[in-house]
Amino acid sequence: MASIAGQPAQPARIPHVDTGPKGLLSWVTTVDHKRIGILYLVTTAAFFGVGGLEALMMRVQLARPENKLIDPNVYNAIFTMHGTTMIFLSFTPMVLGFANYFVPLMIGARDMAFPRLNALTYWLLLFGGLVLYFSILASSAPDFGWFAYTPLTEQPYSMGHALDYWVIGVTIISIGSVAGAINVLVTVIKERAPGMTPGRLPMFVWMSMFNTMIIIGALPALTAVQALILFDHHLGTRFFDPSAGGSAILWQHLFWFFGHPEVYIMILPLFGILSEVFMVFSGKPLFGYVYVVAAGAAVALLSFSVWAHHMFATGLPYWEQATFGIAGLMISVPTGVQIFSWMATMWGGRIRFKTPMLFAIGFIFTFTIGGISGVQFALAPVDRQVTDSYYVVAHFHYVLMGGSYFAVLTAIYYWFPKITGRMLSETLGKWHFWLNMIGFNLTFFPMHIVGLMGMPRRVYTYPNVKYWGDINLLETIGAFILAASIIVFLVNIFRSLKGGEPAGDNPWNAPTLEWATSSPPPAYNFAQIPPVPIRSRHPLWDLREHDETPRPVSGGATAISCVSAGVTSLSTPQLATLAFIASEIVFFGTLITTFIVYRTRSVSGPGPDVVDVPRTFYFSIALWASSATVWWAGRQLRQGKPRMFRLWLVITIILGAIFVYGQVTEYQAMYADNVKIGRNLFTSSFFTLTGFHGFHVVCGLLALSTLALYAFSGRFKNPKSRAVEAVSMYWHFVDAVWVVIFGLVYFWTLFD
């Protein structure tokens, strides 16, 4: 590691570095968080390029009215793949790529908490993306929009395998995203260097942590609702078929419960990047650090309360429109707090208008335009006037493209020297910025105008209405200028990689720990942990100023530290298991909500009275008793009694198997009476909810059986096995979920 001015001489304690495979194979087998971060960034950039080409194809088709260049069915497929690519394969995993690379560096860690899981998340992303795009080769490209509104995705409107590819691909990506989020969350909580208290965390780390919480709380809901639509296709259920009593509106509720937080999944970590950039290029600490952290937490929380403002035109009751409208207005407040913090940081600072700063300032301009129109959509009367028009398209792209895209470019120009050891050209960077600003605003701002003129969105062509064609042609020209800016950007990257100016360790004079190591960083990140004394939020600026005096931590940060003390006392596997359980709560919450909605809505056929409450209660006792036996098994292990541990572990497995046997025989009896999953809405929701729980019980039994194999082979030498603790926590959760399900599905029938 290169020396840093002002850092006291310390003996280097460099860890052992694995000398494994070389060349391309080393990238395939890597568990180094930096390489995995690069794989994320390169892959998502490639998918962004594909999505951009799809956007250009749509703009060419829409350049003139009544254009017949692209077949409408092909256009629908391009439209769907563009949205799916940008949302699931580009911006969402791209922010996880930045977190993969920089979170461990910024907190003074050597790697992620779970390196192998980290590698798995990348391969799930790549595999899910390949599944989605294989649909094109299989002539089954999804063509129903990235939101997959029902009944467009129901039979007979969707008869092929397009939905299957979409559901499977997105589900694989979602599983990887949740696993990656858990890994980042645990890493921040458990792997921080000494002195890196919560009140000293870099803002990017805070926002990445809030982002993981949104992912854990939102993506499982999407996975659950995708399972329901897949069952509609293949198991005969009719969850979203209005002709059978199902509800297309329920799909929108469940989808947008994920969909609106997804906006903040893509943007919140980038807020953290912008906070770092404004601080560095203004030459002063971030204004209102604690308030910005609180604003990020508020955005994460409120993002789950505004989903139905996408649905004001669906006939929601007035009280619901008012509630979600107020929530939509409220979430603009913490977002505004962060923007005002950046402006206050620049005020009076020694601003350096380097390329990262230009893109950061451009972000404020474009994102604010999108935010203002977003506030308008929170007002139900305005929303109903412009819904499904190009005004919505303009808003959406000013928030995501003008937000995420500008912030991603800010991050690339800022961190490229650290990743590669080379500087990007400032001249080409400024050309890129101005072409990007002109192209972006020329593409998307006129959409506000044509939208107010009545042009609907999601159409492959349009009539020759006065001015519509001219405005769309202008938008298409802007799109090609935007594409030209990307070409300039790529030229800049390739030229810099080949012979760019050496960056040095800290070319921007930044204060955070990722700049305390060489560029690019070595495999072990830091020769010593912590790499420099951490006495404040700006450890490298402290060295520059030779400031040896510990700086006080604000009251807000002290409160944060107190709250985090209990969490950090958990072991790493326990914390990861708790985060996984949180995601499972959302998954089961979605299925339970569906069951409650459909419990008595079947137009005919069997209802809640067909369940056998006494019989189910008997085999439920076995499952609930297994919580006590697994706890007792763990206690025996802690007391140094391996034989008793093995005995009670086997008893736990037997009790769980009794429950599974009881559930299987219950299904057999119901099917014998023609009570099948596709019979009506009640049976659909009943078998789905209880079946998924049974699947989780089986997974728990597999985990317990693995523990038993290890126990009988004598591998549990430590009486405080973290694996046993983690599996026990999961098993307790499975048992607790059955308490809720039994109460709703079985016990409730006693009062009907």
Short mmCIF file of C-alpha atoms in Angstrom, two decimals, residues 161-404:
data_model
loop_
_atom_site.label_atom_id
_atom_site.label_comp_id
_atom_site.label_asym_id
_atom_site.label_seq_id
_atom_site.Cartn_x
_atom_site.Cartn_y
_atom_site.Cartn_z
CA HIS A 161 -44.11 -19.33 -22.83
CA ALA A 162 -43.34 -15.59 -22.78
CA LEU A 163 -44.67 -15.20 -19.24
CA ASP A 164 -42.69 -18.24 -18.09
CA TYR A 165 -39.41 -16.75 -19.30
CA TRP A 166 -40.25 -13.39 -17.73
CA VAL A 167 -41.25 -14.85 -14.35
CA ILE A 168 -38.35 -17.31 -14.14
CA GLY A 169 -35.75 -14.78 -15.27
CA VAL A 170 -36.93 -11.99 -12.98
CA THR A 171 -37.35 -14.39 -10.04
CA ILE A 172 -33.76 -15.61 -10.39
CA ILE A 173 -32.54 -12.01 -10.51
CA SER A 174 -34.68 -11.10 -7.50
CA ILE A 175 -33.34 -13.99 -5.41
CA GLY A 176 -29.81 -12.86 -6.21
CA SER A 177 -30.66 -9.26 -5.34
CA VAL A 178 -32.13 -10.22 -1.96
CA ALA A 179 -29.11 -12.40 -1.16
CA GLY A 180 -26.79 -9.56 -2.20
CA ALA A 181 -28.72 -7.09 -0.06
CA ILE A 182 -28.44 -9.34 2.99
CA ASN A 183 -24.71 -9.65 2.38
CA VAL A 184 -24.22 -5.87 2.15
CA LEU A 185 -26.32 -5.27 5.27
CA VAL A 186 -24.43 -7.81 7.35
CA THR A 187 -21.10 -6.54 6.03
CA VAL A 188 -21.84 -2.97 7.13
CA ILE A 189 -23.00 -4.04 10.56
CA LYS A 190 -20.36 -6.67 11.33
CA GLU A 191 -17.22 -5.90 9.30
CA ARG A 192 -16.51 -2.26 10.12
CA ALA A 193 -12.95 -1.37 11.10
CA PRO A 194 -12.24 -0.25 14.68
CA GLY A 195 -13.30 3.35 15.07
CA MET A 196 -15.82 3.20 12.20
CA THR A 197 -18.86 3.88 14.38
CA PRO A 198 -22.31 4.36 12.82
CA GLY A 199 -21.95 8.12 13.22
CA ARG A 200 -18.78 8.01 11.08
CA LEU A 201 -20.07 5.91 8.21
CA PRO A 202 -19.70 7.45 4.75
CA MET A 203 -23.01 8.55 3.28
CA PHE A 204 -22.80 6.00 0.46
CA VAL A 205 -22.58 3.23 3.06
CA TRP A 206 -25.63 4.57 4.91
CA MET A 207 -27.69 4.81 1.75
CA SER A 208 -26.56 1.36 0.59
CA MET A 209 -27.70 -0.03 3.93
CA PHE A 210 -31.11 1.64 3.62
CA ASN A 211 -31.28 0.31 0.08
CA THR A 212 -30.75 -3.26 1.29
CA MET A 213 -33.67 -2.82 3.67
CA ILE A 214 -35.93 -1.75 0.79
CA ILE A 215 -34.79 -4.72 -1.31
CA ILE A 216 -35.49 -7.13 1.56
CA GLY A 217 -38.91 -5.55 2.06
CA ALA A 218 -40.00 -5.21 -1.58
CA LEU A 219 -38.58 -7.90 -3.86
CA PRO A 220 -40.08 -10.89 -1.98
CA ALA A 221 -43.53 -9.41 -2.64
CA LEU A 222 -42.76 -9.45 -6.37
CA THR A 223 -41.56 -13.06 -6.14
CA ALA A 224 -44.77 -14.08 -4.41
CA VAL A 225 -47.08 -12.38 -6.88
CA GLN A 226 -45.10 -13.81 -9.80
CA ALA A 227 -45.65 -17.27 -8.33
CA LEU A 228 -49.40 -16.57 -8.31
CA ILE A 229 -49.47 -15.54 -11.97
CA LEU A 230 -47.38 -18.58 -12.89
CA PHE A 231 -49.89 -20.80 -11.06
CA ASP A 232 -52.66 -19.15 -13.08
CA HIS A 233 -50.86 -20.27 -16.23
CA HIS A 234 -49.98 -23.82 -15.28
CA LEU A 235 -52.04 -25.02 -12.30
CA GLY A 236 -55.48 -23.77 -13.28
CA THR A 237 -55.77 -21.07 -10.59
CA ARG A 238 -57.56 -17.81 -11.39
CA PHE A 239 -56.09 -15.29 -8.95
CA PHE A 240 -56.25 -12.44 -11.47
CA ASP A 241 -59.03 -13.59 -13.80
CA PRO A 242 -62.12 -11.35 -13.29
CA SER A 243 -64.37 -13.85 -15.05
CA ALA A 244 -63.71 -16.34 -12.23
CA GLY A 245 -63.96 -13.76 -9.45
CA GLY A 246 -60.27 -12.90 -9.47
CA SER A 247 -59.02 -9.33 -9.41
CA ALA A 248 -56.79 -7.58 -11.92
CA ILE A 249 -56.64 -4.69 -9.45
CA LEU A 250 -55.10 -6.98 -6.81
CA TRP A 251 -52.21 -7.63 -9.20
CA GLN A 252 -51.63 -3.88 -9.43
CA HIS A 253 -51.71 -3.49 -5.64
CA LEU A 254 -49.23 -6.31 -5.09
CA PHE A 255 -47.01 -5.39 -8.02
CA TRP A 256 -46.75 -1.70 -7.17
CA PHE A 257 -46.08 -2.54 -3.52
CA PHE A 258 -42.80 -3.70 -5.04
CA GLY A 259 -42.75 -1.30 -7.96
CA HIS A 260 -42.67 2.02 -6.17
CA PRO A 261 -39.97 1.05 -3.64
CA GLU A 262 -38.05 -0.23 -6.68
CA VAL A 263 -37.64 3.40 -7.78
CA TYR A 264 -35.78 4.11 -4.55
CA ILE A 265 -33.81 0.87 -4.80
CA MET A 266 -32.34 2.32 -7.98
CA ILE A 267 -31.81 5.85 -6.65
CA LEU A 268 -31.12 5.79 -2.89
CA PRO A 269 -27.52 4.45 -2.97
CA LEU A 270 -26.80 6.94 -5.73
CA PHE A 271 -27.92 9.71 -3.36
CA GLY A 272 -25.08 8.50 -1.17
CA ILE A 273 -22.61 8.73 -4.06
CA LEU A 274 -23.76 12.28 -4.79
CA SER A 275 -23.28 13.25 -1.15
CA GLU A 276 -19.67 12.05 -1.36
CA VAL A 277 -19.04 13.92 -4.62
CA PHE A 278 -20.56 17.22 -3.51
CA MET A 279 -18.50 17.07 -0.32
CA VAL A 280 -15.22 16.28 -2.10
CA PHE A 281 -15.53 18.80 -4.93
CA SER A 282 -16.80 21.54 -2.62
CA GLY A 283 -13.88 20.99 -0.29
CA LYS A 284 -16.01 20.95 2.87
CA PRO A 285 -17.93 18.42 5.00
CA LEU A 286 -21.45 17.45 3.98
CA PHE A 287 -23.98 19.92 5.37
CA GLY A 288 -26.43 18.33 7.83
CA TYR A 289 -24.98 14.80 7.93
CA VAL A 290 -27.40 13.50 10.56
CA TYR A 291 -30.40 15.04 8.81
CA VAL A 292 -29.38 13.47 5.51
CA VAL A 293 -29.10 10.07 7.21
CA ALA A 294 -32.55 10.59 8.75
CA ALA A 295 -33.90 11.65 5.35
CA GLY A 296 -32.56 8.46 3.78
CA ALA A 297 -34.25 6.39 6.48
CA ALA A 298 -37.50 8.30 5.93
CA VAL A 299 -37.38 7.70 2.18
CA ALA A 300 -36.81 3.99 2.77
CA LEU A 301 -39.79 3.81 5.13
CA LEU A 302 -42.18 5.99 3.15
CA SER A 303 -41.40 4.20 -0.11
CA PHE A 304 -43.70 1.38 1.09
CA SER A 305 -46.65 3.73 1.64
CA VAL A 306 -47.16 5.29 -1.78
CA TRP A 307 -47.68 2.37 -4.17
CA ALA A 308 -51.33 3.12 -5.00
CA HIS A 309 -50.62 6.58 -6.37
CA HIS A 310 -49.99 4.60 -9.58
CA MET A 311 -53.62 3.52 -9.39
CA PHE A 312 -55.71 6.69 -9.03
CA ALA A 313 -57.42 5.97 -12.35
CA THR A 314 -58.54 2.46 -11.33
CA GLY A 315 -61.53 3.59 -9.27
CA LEU A 316 -60.01 3.57 -5.80
CA PRO A 317 -62.25 4.96 -3.04
CA TYR A 318 -61.71 8.63 -2.31
CA TRP A 319 -60.26 7.95 1.13
CA GLU A 320 -57.61 5.71 -0.42
CA GLN A 321 -56.77 8.32 -3.02
CA ALA A 322 -56.41 10.94 -0.28
CA THR A 323 -54.26 8.64 1.87
CA PHE A 324 -51.85 7.68 -0.87
CA GLY A 325 -51.81 11.23 -2.21
CA ILE A 326 -50.69 12.53 1.19
CA ALA A 327 -48.03 9.81 1.37
CA GLY A 328 -46.80 10.82 -2.08
CA LEU A 329 -46.45 14.41 -0.94
CA MET A 330 -44.72 13.38 2.29
CA ILE A 331 -41.97 11.39 0.56
CA SER A 332 -40.93 14.50 -1.37
CA VAL A 333 -39.87 16.15 1.90
CA PRO A 334 -36.90 13.89 2.84
CA THR A 335 -35.88 13.82 -0.81
CA GLY A 336 -35.84 17.61 -0.79
CA VAL A 337 -33.80 17.59 2.42
CA GLN A 338 -31.00 15.77 0.62
CA ILE A 339 -31.06 18.12 -2.37
CA PHE A 340 -30.92 21.17 -0.11
CA SER A 341 -28.06 19.55 1.80
CA TRP A 342 -26.04 19.25 -1.42
CA MET A 343 -26.76 22.87 -2.34
CA ALA A 344 -25.78 24.03 1.14
CA THR A 345 -22.60 21.97 0.90
CA MET A 346 -21.67 23.79 -2.30
CA TRP A 347 -22.52 27.17 -0.80
CA GLY A 348 -19.29 28.85 0.21
CA GLY A 349 -17.18 25.90 -0.87
CA ARG A 350 -14.12 25.81 -3.08
CA ILE A 351 -15.96 24.16 -5.96
CA ARG A 352 -13.93 22.26 -8.55
CA PHE A 353 -15.93 21.76 -11.73
CA LYS A 354 -14.43 18.42 -12.62
CA THR A 355 -16.49 15.96 -14.66
CA PRO A 356 -17.91 14.09 -11.62
CA MET A 357 -19.13 17.40 -10.20
CA LEU A 358 -20.69 18.42 -13.51
CA PHE A 359 -22.75 15.23 -13.65
CA ALA A 360 -23.72 15.66 -10.00
CA ILE A 361 -24.97 19.20 -10.66
CA GLY A 362 -26.74 17.93 -13.79
CA PHE A 363 -28.44 15.36 -11.58
CA ILE A 364 -29.93 18.09 -9.37
CA PHE A 365 -31.36 19.82 -12.43
CA THR A 366 -32.90 16.76 -14.11
CA PHE A 367 -34.02 14.92 -10.98
CA THR A 368 -35.73 18.03 -9.61
CA ILE A 369 -37.80 18.31 -12.80
CA GLY A 370 -38.85 14.69 -12.38
CA GLY A 371 -39.54 15.24 -8.68
CA ILE A 372 -41.79 18.23 -9.36
CA SER A 373 -43.90 16.23 -11.80
CA GLY A 374 -43.92 13.39 -9.25
CA VAL A 375 -45.50 15.70 -6.70
CA GLN A 376 -48.14 16.53 -9.31
CA PHE A 377 -48.94 12.82 -9.66
CA ALA A 378 -49.59 12.66 -5.93
CA LEU A 379 -52.61 14.91 -6.58
CA ALA A 380 -55.39 12.59 -7.72
CA PRO A 381 -57.20 15.09 -10.01
CA VAL A 382 -53.97 15.89 -11.86
CA ASP A 383 -53.01 12.23 -12.02
CA ARG A 384 -56.33 11.25 -13.60
CA GLN A 385 -55.90 13.90 -16.30
CA VAL A 386 -52.43 12.83 -17.42
CA THR A 387 -52.39 9.14 -16.54
CA ASP A 388 -51.31 6.81 -19.36
CA SER A 389 -50.08 9.79 -21.37
CA TYR A 390 -46.55 10.68 -22.44
CA TYR A 391 -46.46 13.10 -19.51
CA VAL A 392 -45.98 10.01 -17.32
CA VAL A 393 -43.18 8.76 -19.58
CA ALA A 394 -41.43 12.12 -19.24
CA HIS A 395 -41.73 12.03 -15.43
CA PHE A 396 -40.57 8.43 -15.21
CA HIS A 397 -37.47 9.04 -17.29
CA TYR A 398 -36.57 12.31 -15.58
CA VAL A 399 -36.62 10.45 -12.27
CA LEU A 400 -34.86 7.26 -13.38
CA MET A 401 -32.79 8.29 -16.39
CA GLY A 402 -32.23 11.84 -15.19
CA GLY A 403 -31.69 10.49 -11.70
CA SER A 404 -30.07 7.08 -11.78
#
